[in-house]
Short mmCIF file of C-alpha atoms in Angstrom, two decimals:
data_model
loop_
_atom_site.label_atom_id
_atom_site.label_comp_id
_atom_site.label_asym_id
_atom_site.label_seq_id
_atom_site.Cartn_x
_atom_site.Cartn_y
_atom_site.Cartn_z
CA MET A 42 31.75 -63.64 -109.42
CA THR A 43 31.46 -65.16 -105.94
CA ASN A 44 28.53 -67.52 -105.40
CA ILE A 45 26.12 -66.33 -102.67
CA LYS A 46 26.39 -69.70 -100.90
CA GLU A 47 30.10 -69.11 -100.38
CA LYS A 48 29.48 -65.92 -98.42
CA SER A 49 29.24 -65.76 -94.64
CA ASP A 50 25.91 -66.66 -93.09
CA PRO A 51 23.82 -63.80 -91.72
CA PRO A 52 23.58 -63.46 -87.94
CA ARG A 53 20.90 -65.50 -86.21
CA LEU A 54 19.13 -62.35 -84.98
CA MET A 55 18.59 -61.15 -88.55
CA ASP A 56 17.21 -64.52 -89.61
CA GLU A 57 14.76 -64.43 -86.69
CA LEU A 58 13.63 -60.88 -87.46
CA LYS A 59 13.23 -61.66 -91.13
CA GLY A 60 11.16 -64.71 -90.22
CA GLN A 61 8.85 -62.54 -88.08
CA MET A 62 8.28 -60.13 -90.97
CA ASN A 63 7.76 -62.77 -93.66
CA PRO A 64 5.90 -63.24 -95.98
CA SER A 65 6.10 -59.48 -96.72
CA PHE A 66 7.55 -59.06 -100.20
CA ASP A 67 9.65 -56.02 -99.30
CA VAL A 68 11.80 -57.60 -96.57
CA MET A 69 15.42 -57.45 -97.72
CA LEU A 70 18.36 -59.25 -96.10
CA ILE A 71 21.44 -58.60 -98.22
CA PRO A 72 25.12 -59.33 -97.62
CA LEU A 73 28.02 -56.94 -98.33
CA GLN A 74 31.32 -58.75 -98.79
CA ILE A 75 34.87 -58.08 -99.99
CA GLU A 76 37.20 -61.04 -99.52
CA GLU A 77 37.00 -61.89 -95.81
CA GLU A 78 35.26 -58.67 -94.75
CA ALA A 79 31.46 -58.93 -94.54
CA ALA A 80 28.44 -57.00 -93.32
CA PHE A 81 24.68 -57.66 -93.53
CA LEU A 82 21.75 -55.30 -94.00
CA LEU A 83 18.12 -55.95 -93.04
CA TYR A 84 15.44 -53.44 -94.07
CA LEU A 85 12.05 -52.97 -95.70
CA LYS A 86 12.53 -51.85 -99.28
CA THR A 87 9.32 -49.80 -99.38
CA THR A 88 10.19 -47.64 -96.37
CA VAL A 89 13.85 -46.69 -96.92
CA ASP A 90 15.34 -43.98 -99.11
CA GLY A 91 17.17 -45.94 -101.83
CA ASP A 92 19.64 -43.18 -102.68
CA LYS A 93 20.52 -42.56 -99.05
CA LEU A 94 20.92 -46.29 -98.44
CA GLN A 95 23.27 -46.62 -101.40
CA ASN A 96 25.37 -43.51 -100.66
CA VAL A 97 25.48 -43.58 -96.85
CA ILE A 98 25.37 -47.30 -96.00
CA ILE A 99 26.40 -49.49 -98.96
CA LYS A 100 28.97 -47.42 -100.88
CA PRO A 101 31.19 -46.61 -97.84
CA PHE A 102 31.53 -50.35 -97.09
CA PHE A 103 33.40 -50.92 -100.36
CA GLU A 104 35.53 -47.80 -99.83
CA MET A 105 36.67 -48.58 -96.29
CA GLN A 106 39.93 -50.40 -95.59
CA SER A 107 38.36 -52.93 -93.23
CA ALA A 108 35.10 -53.95 -91.59
CA GLN A 109 36.38 -52.43 -88.36
CA HIS A 110 36.68 -49.03 -90.02
CA TYR A 111 33.20 -49.48 -91.51
CA GLY A 112 31.77 -50.26 -88.04
CA ALA A 113 33.40 -47.12 -86.64
CA TYR A 114 31.98 -45.11 -89.55
CA ILE A 115 28.42 -46.41 -88.98
CA GLN A 116 28.70 -45.80 -85.24
CA SER A 117 29.47 -42.12 -85.89
CA SER A 118 26.38 -41.61 -88.06
CA PRO A 119 24.06 -38.80 -86.83
CA ASP A 120 21.05 -40.95 -87.74
CA ILE A 121 21.98 -43.92 -85.55
CA ILE A 122 19.24 -45.19 -83.21
CA GLU A 123 19.79 -46.87 -79.87
CA ILE A 124 18.86 -50.57 -79.86
CA LYS A 125 16.79 -51.44 -76.79
CA SER A 126 15.01 -54.66 -77.71
CA ASN A 127 14.02 -56.88 -80.62
CA GLU A 128 10.53 -55.34 -80.59
CA LYS A 129 12.11 -51.88 -80.87
CA ILE A 130 14.18 -53.06 -83.87
CA LEU A 131 11.07 -54.40 -85.62
CA LEU A 132 9.23 -51.15 -84.98
CA GLU A 133 12.10 -49.04 -86.30
CA LEU A 134 12.38 -51.23 -89.40
CA THR A 135 8.74 -50.49 -90.22
CA LYS A 136 9.51 -46.76 -89.88
CA GLY A 137 12.37 -46.87 -92.40
CA SER A 138 15.50 -47.86 -90.48
CA VAL A 139 18.10 -50.39 -91.60
CA LEU A 140 19.69 -52.95 -89.28
CA ILE A 141 23.42 -53.40 -89.98
CA ALA A 142 25.49 -56.30 -88.67
CA VAL A 143 29.29 -55.77 -88.68
CA GLN A 144 31.76 -57.96 -86.77
CA HIS A 145 29.16 -59.30 -84.31
CA GLN A 146 27.87 -55.78 -83.67
CA PHE A 147 24.43 -54.46 -84.62
CA PHE A 148 23.61 -50.89 -85.63
CA LEU A 149 20.24 -49.35 -86.39
CA VAL A 150 20.36 -46.36 -88.75
CA ASP A 151 17.45 -44.16 -89.84
CA VAL A 152 17.26 -43.91 -93.66
CA LYS A 153 13.51 -43.48 -93.98
CA LYS A 154 11.97 -42.20 -97.20
CA VAL A 155 10.02 -38.96 -96.71
CA ASN A 156 7.54 -38.13 -99.45
CA SER A 157 5.57 -35.47 -97.57
CA SER A 158 8.18 -32.89 -96.56
CA SER A 159 7.03 -30.20 -99.00
CA VAL A 160 5.67 -27.10 -97.26
CA GLN A 161 2.08 -26.30 -98.22
CA GLN A 162 0.30 -23.00 -98.77
CA THR A 163 -2.22 -21.88 -96.16
CA LEU A 164 -5.71 -23.17 -96.97
CA MET A 165 -7.68 -23.00 -93.69
CA GLU A 166 -6.41 -19.62 -92.45
CA PRO A 167 -5.46 -17.51 -95.48
CA THR A 168 -4.33 -13.91 -95.02
CA VAL A 169 -3.67 -11.04 -97.41
CA TYR A 170 -0.62 -9.87 -95.48
CA GLY A 171 1.83 -11.98 -93.53
CA PRO A 172 3.41 -15.38 -94.25
CA GLN A 173 1.68 -17.61 -96.79
CA GLN A 174 3.42 -20.87 -96.03
CA ALA A 175 1.86 -23.49 -93.78
CA LEU A 176 3.24 -26.69 -92.29
CA SER A 177 4.10 -29.97 -94.01
CA GLU A 178 3.20 -33.56 -93.15
CA ASP A 179 6.73 -34.41 -92.00
CA ILE A 180 7.32 -33.62 -88.34
CA LEU A 181 11.06 -32.93 -88.78
CA THR A 182 10.31 -30.37 -91.50
CA ASN A 183 7.74 -28.73 -89.21
CA LEU A 184 10.19 -28.58 -86.31
CA ASN A 185 12.76 -27.02 -88.64
CA ILE A 186 10.20 -24.35 -89.61
CA ILE A 187 9.46 -23.57 -85.96
CA ARG A 188 13.15 -23.45 -85.05
CA HIS A 189 13.75 -21.14 -88.00
CA ARG A 190 11.02 -18.73 -86.85
CA TYR A 191 11.47 -18.94 -83.05
CA LYS A 192 15.19 -18.75 -82.28
CA GLU A 193 15.09 -18.89 -78.49
CA PRO A 194 17.36 -21.25 -76.52
CA SER A 195 14.47 -21.70 -74.08
CA LEU A 196 12.37 -23.40 -76.77
CA LYS A 197 12.05 -27.04 -75.76
CA ILE A 198 10.93 -29.94 -77.93
CA GLU A 199 10.06 -33.32 -76.44
CA ILE A 200 9.38 -36.30 -78.71
CA VAL A 201 7.13 -39.08 -77.44
CA GLU A 202 5.79 -42.08 -79.31
CA LEU A 203 2.06 -42.69 -79.51
CA LYS A 204 0.92 -46.04 -78.16
CA ASP A 205 -1.54 -46.69 -80.97
CA LYS A 206 -0.96 -48.86 -84.03
CA THR A 207 0.70 -46.05 -86.02
CA HIS A 208 3.46 -45.51 -83.40
CA ASN A 209 3.77 -41.98 -84.78
CA ASP A 210 6.10 -39.47 -83.17
CA LEU A 211 4.41 -36.67 -81.23
CA ALA A 212 6.28 -33.44 -80.49
CA ILE A 213 5.51 -31.39 -77.35
CA ILE A 214 6.82 -27.87 -77.96
CA TYR A 215 6.95 -25.04 -75.43
CA ASP A 216 9.00 -22.08 -74.30
CA GLU A 217 10.50 -22.96 -70.95
CA LYS A 218 10.49 -19.30 -69.85
CA THR A 219 6.81 -18.61 -70.50
CA VAL A 220 4.95 -21.93 -70.17
CA LYS A 221 2.92 -22.60 -67.03
CA PRO A 222 4.27 -25.81 -65.38
CA ASP A 223 0.80 -26.94 -64.25
CA ILE A 224 -0.57 -26.80 -67.79
CA LEU A 225 2.46 -28.64 -69.18
CA LYS A 226 2.06 -31.31 -66.50
CA SER A 227 -1.65 -31.66 -67.28
CA ILE A 228 -0.98 -32.11 -71.00
CA ARG A 229 1.74 -34.69 -70.37
CA LYS A 230 -0.59 -36.61 -68.05
CA ARG A 231 -3.42 -36.60 -70.59
CA LEU A 232 -1.08 -37.81 -73.34
CA LYS A 233 0.19 -40.57 -71.05
CA GLU A 234 -3.36 -41.74 -70.35
CA LEU A 235 -4.25 -41.65 -74.04
CA ASP A 236 -5.89 -44.92 -75.07
CA ALA A 237 -6.86 -44.90 -78.73
CA PRO A 238 -6.45 -47.69 -81.30
CA LEU A 239 -5.45 -45.45 -84.20
CA ILE A 240 -4.52 -41.75 -84.40
CA GLN A 241 -3.52 -40.42 -87.81
CA SER A 242 -3.99 -36.66 -87.58
CA ALA A 243 -3.88 -33.73 -85.19
CA GLY A 244 -7.65 -33.33 -85.53
CA GLU A 245 -8.18 -36.87 -84.33
CA LEU A 246 -5.79 -36.33 -81.43
CA GLN A 247 -7.78 -33.23 -80.49
CA LEU A 248 -10.92 -35.33 -80.01
CA TYR A 249 -9.14 -37.59 -77.50
CA LEU A 250 -7.52 -34.68 -75.63
CA ASN A 251 -10.73 -32.68 -75.26
CA GLY A 252 -11.34 -34.60 -72.05
CA LYS A 253 -14.99 -35.39 -72.64
CA ARG A 254 -16.51 -37.55 -75.33
CA PHE A 255 -19.51 -35.30 -75.86
CA THR A 256 -18.24 -31.75 -76.04
CA LEU A 257 -19.40 -28.85 -78.16
CA PHE A 258 -16.69 -26.22 -77.86
CA PRO A 259 -13.06 -27.10 -78.66
CA THR A 260 -10.51 -26.81 -75.85
CA LEU A 261 -7.57 -27.04 -78.24
CA MET A 262 -7.02 -25.05 -81.40
CA LEU A 263 -6.10 -26.65 -84.70
CA THR A 264 -3.83 -24.49 -86.83
CA GLU A 265 -1.69 -24.77 -89.94
CA ARG A 266 0.13 -21.45 -89.55
CA PRO A 267 3.71 -21.33 -88.21
CA ASP A 268 3.29 -17.65 -87.27
CA ARG A 269 0.27 -18.47 -85.06
CA ILE A 270 2.34 -21.21 -83.41
CA CYS A 271 5.16 -18.76 -82.65
CA TYR A 272 2.80 -16.14 -81.18
CA ASN A 273 1.26 -18.77 -78.92
CA LEU A 274 4.65 -20.11 -77.85
CA ASP A 275 5.54 -16.59 -76.79
CA ALA A 276 2.26 -16.40 -74.87
CA GLY A 277 3.20 -19.48 -72.82
CA LYS A 278 1.10 -22.09 -74.59
CA VAL A 279 2.00 -25.66 -75.52
CA ILE A 280 2.10 -26.90 -79.12
CA LEU A 281 1.48 -30.51 -80.11
CA MET A 282 2.56 -31.86 -83.50
CA ILE A 283 2.00 -35.35 -84.80
CA ASP A 284 4.03 -36.92 -87.60
CA GLY A 285 2.03 -37.24 -90.82
CA SER A 286 -0.35 -34.36 -90.10
CA PRO A 287 0.02 -30.85 -91.60
CA HIS A 288 -1.66 -29.28 -88.55
CA ALA A 289 -0.62 -28.49 -84.99
CA LEU A 290 -2.62 -28.26 -81.77
CA ILE A 291 -2.44 -25.31 -79.38
CA ALA A 292 -3.35 -25.71 -75.70
CA PRO A 293 -4.81 -24.21 -73.63
CA VAL A 294 -7.10 -21.89 -75.53
CA VAL A 295 -9.95 -19.60 -74.49
CA PHE A 296 -13.03 -18.56 -76.41
CA PHE A 297 -11.58 -15.24 -77.54
CA ASP A 298 -8.54 -16.95 -79.13
CA PHE A 299 -10.87 -18.36 -81.78
CA MET A 300 -11.93 -14.84 -82.79
CA VAL A 301 -8.39 -13.68 -83.56
CA SER A 302 -7.05 -13.79 -87.09
CA MET A 303 -3.32 -13.70 -87.74
CA GLU A 304 -3.95 -10.71 -89.96
CA ASP A 305 -4.79 -8.70 -86.83
CA ASN A 306 -1.06 -8.65 -86.05
CA TYR A 307 -0.17 -7.18 -89.44
CA HIS A 308 -2.65 -4.27 -89.57
CA LEU A 309 -2.77 -0.89 -87.86
CA PHE A 310 -4.49 -0.59 -84.49
CA TRP A 311 -7.74 1.03 -85.63
CA ILE A 312 -8.10 -1.28 -88.62
CA THR A 313 -7.61 -4.29 -86.36
CA SER A 314 -10.11 -2.90 -83.84
CA PHE A 315 -12.67 -2.29 -86.58
CA THR A 316 -12.35 -5.82 -88.00
CA LEU A 317 -12.60 -7.27 -84.48
CA VAL A 318 -15.85 -5.37 -83.86
CA LEU A 319 -17.17 -6.61 -87.22
CA ARG A 320 -16.22 -10.17 -86.29
CA TYR A 321 -18.07 -10.06 -82.93
CA PHE A 322 -21.06 -8.43 -84.60
CA GLY A 323 -21.07 -11.33 -87.09
CA LEU A 324 -20.83 -13.82 -84.21
CA ILE A 325 -23.88 -12.35 -82.44
CA THR A 326 -25.81 -12.08 -85.71
CA CYS A 327 -25.06 -15.66 -86.68
CA LEU A 328 -26.09 -16.93 -83.23
CA VAL A 329 -29.24 -14.96 -82.38
CA LEU A 330 -30.82 -13.62 -85.59
CA PRO A 331 -32.93 -16.70 -86.57
CA ALA A 332 -34.19 -17.19 -83.00
CA LEU A 333 -34.85 -13.47 -82.64
CA TYR A 334 -36.91 -13.50 -85.85
CA VAL A 335 -39.08 -16.33 -84.51
CA ALA A 336 -39.44 -14.65 -81.08
CA ILE A 337 -40.60 -11.34 -82.55
CA THR A 338 -42.79 -12.54 -85.43
CA SER A 339 -44.55 -15.35 -83.52
CA TYR A 340 -44.67 -14.07 -79.91
CA ASN A 341 -43.94 -10.35 -79.61
CA PRO A 342 -44.61 -8.54 -82.94
CA ASP A 343 -45.33 -5.38 -80.96
CA ILE A 344 -41.57 -4.88 -80.53
CA PHE A 345 -41.42 -3.71 -84.16
CA ARG A 346 -42.54 -0.29 -85.24
CA THR A 347 -46.00 -0.46 -86.80
CA GLU A 348 -44.71 0.09 -90.35
CA LEU A 349 -42.06 -2.62 -89.99
CA ALA A 350 -44.52 -5.05 -88.39
CA LEU A 351 -46.90 -4.54 -91.33
CA THR A 352 -44.05 -5.08 -93.81
CA VAL A 353 -43.05 -8.35 -92.14
CA ALA A 354 -46.67 -9.50 -91.95
CA GLY A 355 -47.17 -8.58 -95.61
CA SER A 356 -44.14 -10.56 -96.70
CA ARG A 357 -45.50 -13.64 -94.92
CA ILE A 358 -48.87 -13.54 -96.68
CA GLY A 359 -49.40 -16.90 -98.31
CA VAL A 360 -46.75 -18.74 -96.25
CA PRO A 361 -48.76 -21.72 -94.94
CA TYR A 362 -46.86 -22.56 -91.73
CA PRO A 363 -45.44 -20.83 -88.62
CA SER A 364 -42.25 -18.81 -88.72
CA PHE A 365 -40.10 -21.40 -86.87
CA ILE A 366 -40.76 -24.04 -89.57
CA GLU A 367 -39.87 -21.44 -92.21
CA VAL A 368 -36.61 -20.66 -90.37
CA VAL A 369 -35.62 -24.31 -89.86
CA PHE A 370 -36.46 -25.12 -93.48
CA MET A 371 -34.21 -22.36 -94.83
CA LEU A 372 -31.37 -22.93 -92.34
CA ILE A 373 -31.21 -26.65 -93.14
CA PHE A 374 -30.95 -25.92 -96.86
CA MET A 375 -28.27 -23.33 -96.17
CA GLU A 376 -26.28 -25.95 -94.22
CA LEU A 377 -26.69 -28.38 -97.12
CA LEU A 378 -25.35 -25.78 -99.53
CA THR A 379 -22.37 -25.14 -97.25
CA GLU A 380 -21.61 -28.86 -97.00
CA ALA A 381 -21.96 -29.23 -100.77
CA SER A 382 -19.50 -26.38 -101.36
CA ILE A 383 -16.94 -28.17 -99.15
CA ARG A 384 -17.39 -31.65 -100.68
CA LEU A 385 -17.64 -30.72 -104.35
CA PRO A 386 -14.49 -30.28 -106.49
CA LYS A 387 -13.19 -26.68 -106.34
CA ALA A 388 -13.76 -26.15 -110.07
CA ILE A 389 -17.55 -26.48 -109.74
CA SER A 390 -18.30 -25.91 -106.04
CA ALA A 391 -18.61 -22.10 -106.23
CA THR A 392 -20.79 -22.18 -109.34
CA ALA A 393 -22.97 -25.05 -108.13
CA THR A 394 -23.69 -23.54 -104.71
CA THR A 395 -24.27 -20.01 -106.06
CA VAL A 396 -26.66 -21.17 -108.76
CA GLY A 397 -28.32 -23.62 -106.35
CA GLY A 398 -28.80 -20.90 -103.71
CA LEU A 399 -30.21 -18.36 -106.17
CA ILE A 400 -32.62 -20.83 -107.78
CA LEU A 401 -33.69 -22.27 -104.45
CA GLY A 402 -34.29 -18.84 -102.89
CA THR A 403 -36.21 -17.47 -105.87
CA ALA A 404 -38.30 -20.62 -106.28
CA ALA A 405 -39.12 -20.86 -102.58
CA THR A 406 -40.25 -17.22 -102.49
CA GLU A 407 -42.38 -17.51 -105.63
CA ALA A 408 -43.97 -20.71 -104.33
CA ALA A 409 -44.84 -18.89 -101.07
CA LEU A 410 -42.87 -21.44 -99.09
CA THR A 411 -40.90 -18.65 -97.43
CA SER A 412 -40.98 -14.87 -97.17
CA ASN A 413 -38.61 -12.35 -98.73
CA ILE A 414 -37.48 -11.19 -95.30
CA MET A 415 -36.56 -14.78 -94.39
CA ILE A 416 -34.29 -14.93 -97.44
CA ILE A 417 -32.55 -11.75 -96.24
CA ILE A 418 -32.14 -13.18 -92.73
CA VAL A 419 -30.73 -16.50 -93.94
CA SER A 420 -28.29 -14.71 -96.24
CA ALA A 421 -27.13 -12.47 -93.37
CA VAL A 422 -26.69 -15.49 -91.09
CA ALA A 423 -24.71 -17.36 -93.78
CA ILE A 424 -22.37 -14.43 -94.36
CA SER A 425 -21.95 -13.80 -90.62
CA SER A 426 -21.00 -17.41 -89.87
CA PHE A 427 -18.05 -17.16 -92.24
CA VAL A 428 -16.42 -14.19 -90.50
CA ILE A 429 -15.35 -16.36 -87.55
CA PRO A 430 -11.66 -17.04 -88.31
CA ILE A 431 -11.42 -20.59 -86.92
CA ASN A 432 -13.72 -23.17 -88.49
CA GLU A 433 -14.15 -25.26 -85.33
CA MET A 434 -15.68 -22.33 -83.47
CA SER A 435 -17.83 -21.51 -86.50
CA PHE A 436 -19.26 -25.06 -86.40
CA SER A 437 -19.94 -24.78 -82.63
CA ILE A 438 -21.77 -21.47 -83.06
CA ARG A 439 -23.81 -22.92 -85.91
CA PHE A 440 -24.89 -25.77 -83.63
CA CYS A 441 -25.73 -23.39 -80.76
CA ARG A 442 -27.96 -21.46 -83.17
CA TYR A 443 -30.32 -24.45 -83.37
CA ILE A 444 -30.35 -24.87 -79.57
CA LEU A 445 -31.37 -21.23 -79.20
CA LEU A 446 -33.97 -21.65 -81.95
CA ALA A 447 -35.50 -24.66 -80.17
CA PHE A 448 -35.78 -22.78 -76.85
CA THR A 449 -37.41 -19.83 -78.61
CA THR A 450 -39.84 -22.03 -80.54
CA PHE A 451 -41.14 -23.67 -77.36
CA PHE A 452 -40.98 -20.79 -74.87
CA GLY A 453 -41.02 -17.59 -76.94
CA THR A 454 -39.00 -14.53 -76.00
CA VAL A 455 -38.47 -15.87 -72.47
CA GLY A 456 -37.03 -19.05 -73.97
CA PHE A 457 -34.74 -16.97 -76.17
CA ILE A 458 -33.35 -15.12 -73.14
CA LEU A 459 -33.03 -18.30 -71.06
CA GLY A 460 -31.33 -20.16 -73.93
CA PHE A 461 -28.82 -17.35 -74.45
CA LEU A 462 -28.06 -17.20 -70.72
CA GLY A 463 -27.71 -21.00 -70.65
CA ILE A 464 -25.08 -20.95 -73.42
CA LEU A 465 -23.28 -18.13 -71.60
CA MET A 466 -23.30 -20.03 -68.29
CA PHE A 467 -22.04 -23.18 -70.03
CA LEU A 468 -19.09 -21.24 -71.39
CA ILE A 469 -18.39 -19.62 -68.03
CA ASN A 470 -18.18 -23.05 -66.34
CA LYS A 471 -15.99 -24.55 -69.06
CA GLU A 472 -12.21 -24.87 -68.71
CA SER A 473 -9.33 -25.61 -71.04
CA PHE A 474 -6.54 -27.42 -69.17
CA GLY A 475 -7.36 -25.44 -66.03
CA GLU A 476 -7.79 -22.08 -67.74
CA PRO A 477 -11.29 -20.47 -67.63
CA TYR A 478 -12.77 -20.69 -71.13
CA LEU A 479 -14.20 -17.17 -71.01
CA LYS A 480 -11.09 -15.63 -69.54
CA MET A 481 -10.69 -12.06 -70.74
CA TYR A 482 -7.26 -10.58 -71.09
CA TRP A 483 -7.89 -7.34 -69.31
CA LYS A 484 -4.45 -7.60 -67.67
CA SER A 485 -1.30 -6.86 -69.61
CA ARG A 486 0.73 -9.81 -70.82
CA ARG A 487 3.53 -8.95 -68.39
CA SER A 488 1.10 -8.91 -65.47
CA GLU A 489 -0.30 -12.31 -66.41
CA LYS A 490 3.16 -13.80 -66.45
CA GLY A 491 3.84 -12.38 -63.01
CA VAL A 492 6.56 -10.01 -64.18
CA LYS A 493 6.87 -7.09 -61.78
CA SER A 494 7.25 -3.61 -63.15
CA GLU A 495 10.41 -1.82 -62.15
#
């Protein structure tokens, strides 16, 4: 066996790079040598795929006739990366590349280990009909899924590298035929100006791209469904995907996009129309019902019919405080139950929240801390808030509910009307990458794209 000291010395560049990465335990600088032919590999053991390294990089060296042939073989690899600078080499080594030195030439080959390429089932946006598979955490797997579903030559994918400490790849995906150039330019500009220390998920990227630090309504949509991505690509929107995140961002979006479920595309027209009406009814109920209860019971009980007014008044006998405190008390506990159902393990969350809600509601009614009608209203509000298909919009509406409740508590029915108009005006003035947030698609899709009818 040849002693390691008798082998050729590694190139100076590799020694320097290894010195910069020391004292990391996983830095490997190994020689490959047969007689006078030699090559050197530098990589991080914890980031590379061991099998791929052995079969694609190491094994061919001992099968080739000469180092020159081995260099030509490495140069023809589809995973080869262009070497621009020493800093670029260091960065690529941390991502899972291996630096190969052969006959005074250096090659950088991607052999990264991917442990997160498995495609997940839909969790955030489940449907009865339609595809059940979601995205994965590996960006190349996600791009493969999109390419498999959207086979248009006009589909363009640009890869940029984030400037934060993760240096993750970010894919900008659009259909060249349908995308609006101004929107694409605006997104590119905002990504270029991005200044964040660490971005690890699409949700985090969404916060930085919203444009304003304090914003209530999302201007990008977070999705996990490949079919929603394809529909939006066809509609001329831009998709952003970040490596390591199983979600994608859609931009621009308008308010009404958040009320559409993917299942709407798989049902018959009248069924879809009926579910859409139900969804908007749930939206209005979730937003206005608590404030409306306070406005009518505390300020204008004469709006009710006499029998109903007496029923409401009878149910509140013994409740020691005004209706708005009763409403806030019950809504806060409902929010706590919702949060608990999300944070608890799945095996006990449903049981714990159901039992907690039943016991809390019964005990609060028997203790005269709240009325029976209030329990009905809170239950209706809770159910209604869950019919909004996209969670981000559901959270925004839940927050707006308290704003409307505050206006009504201080100014009565007039405050309720002013608060509702204020929320409406806020939405009218809001934009998503230049698109009006309350834009209604009364035009046909062909008309919006500027396609003239023959």
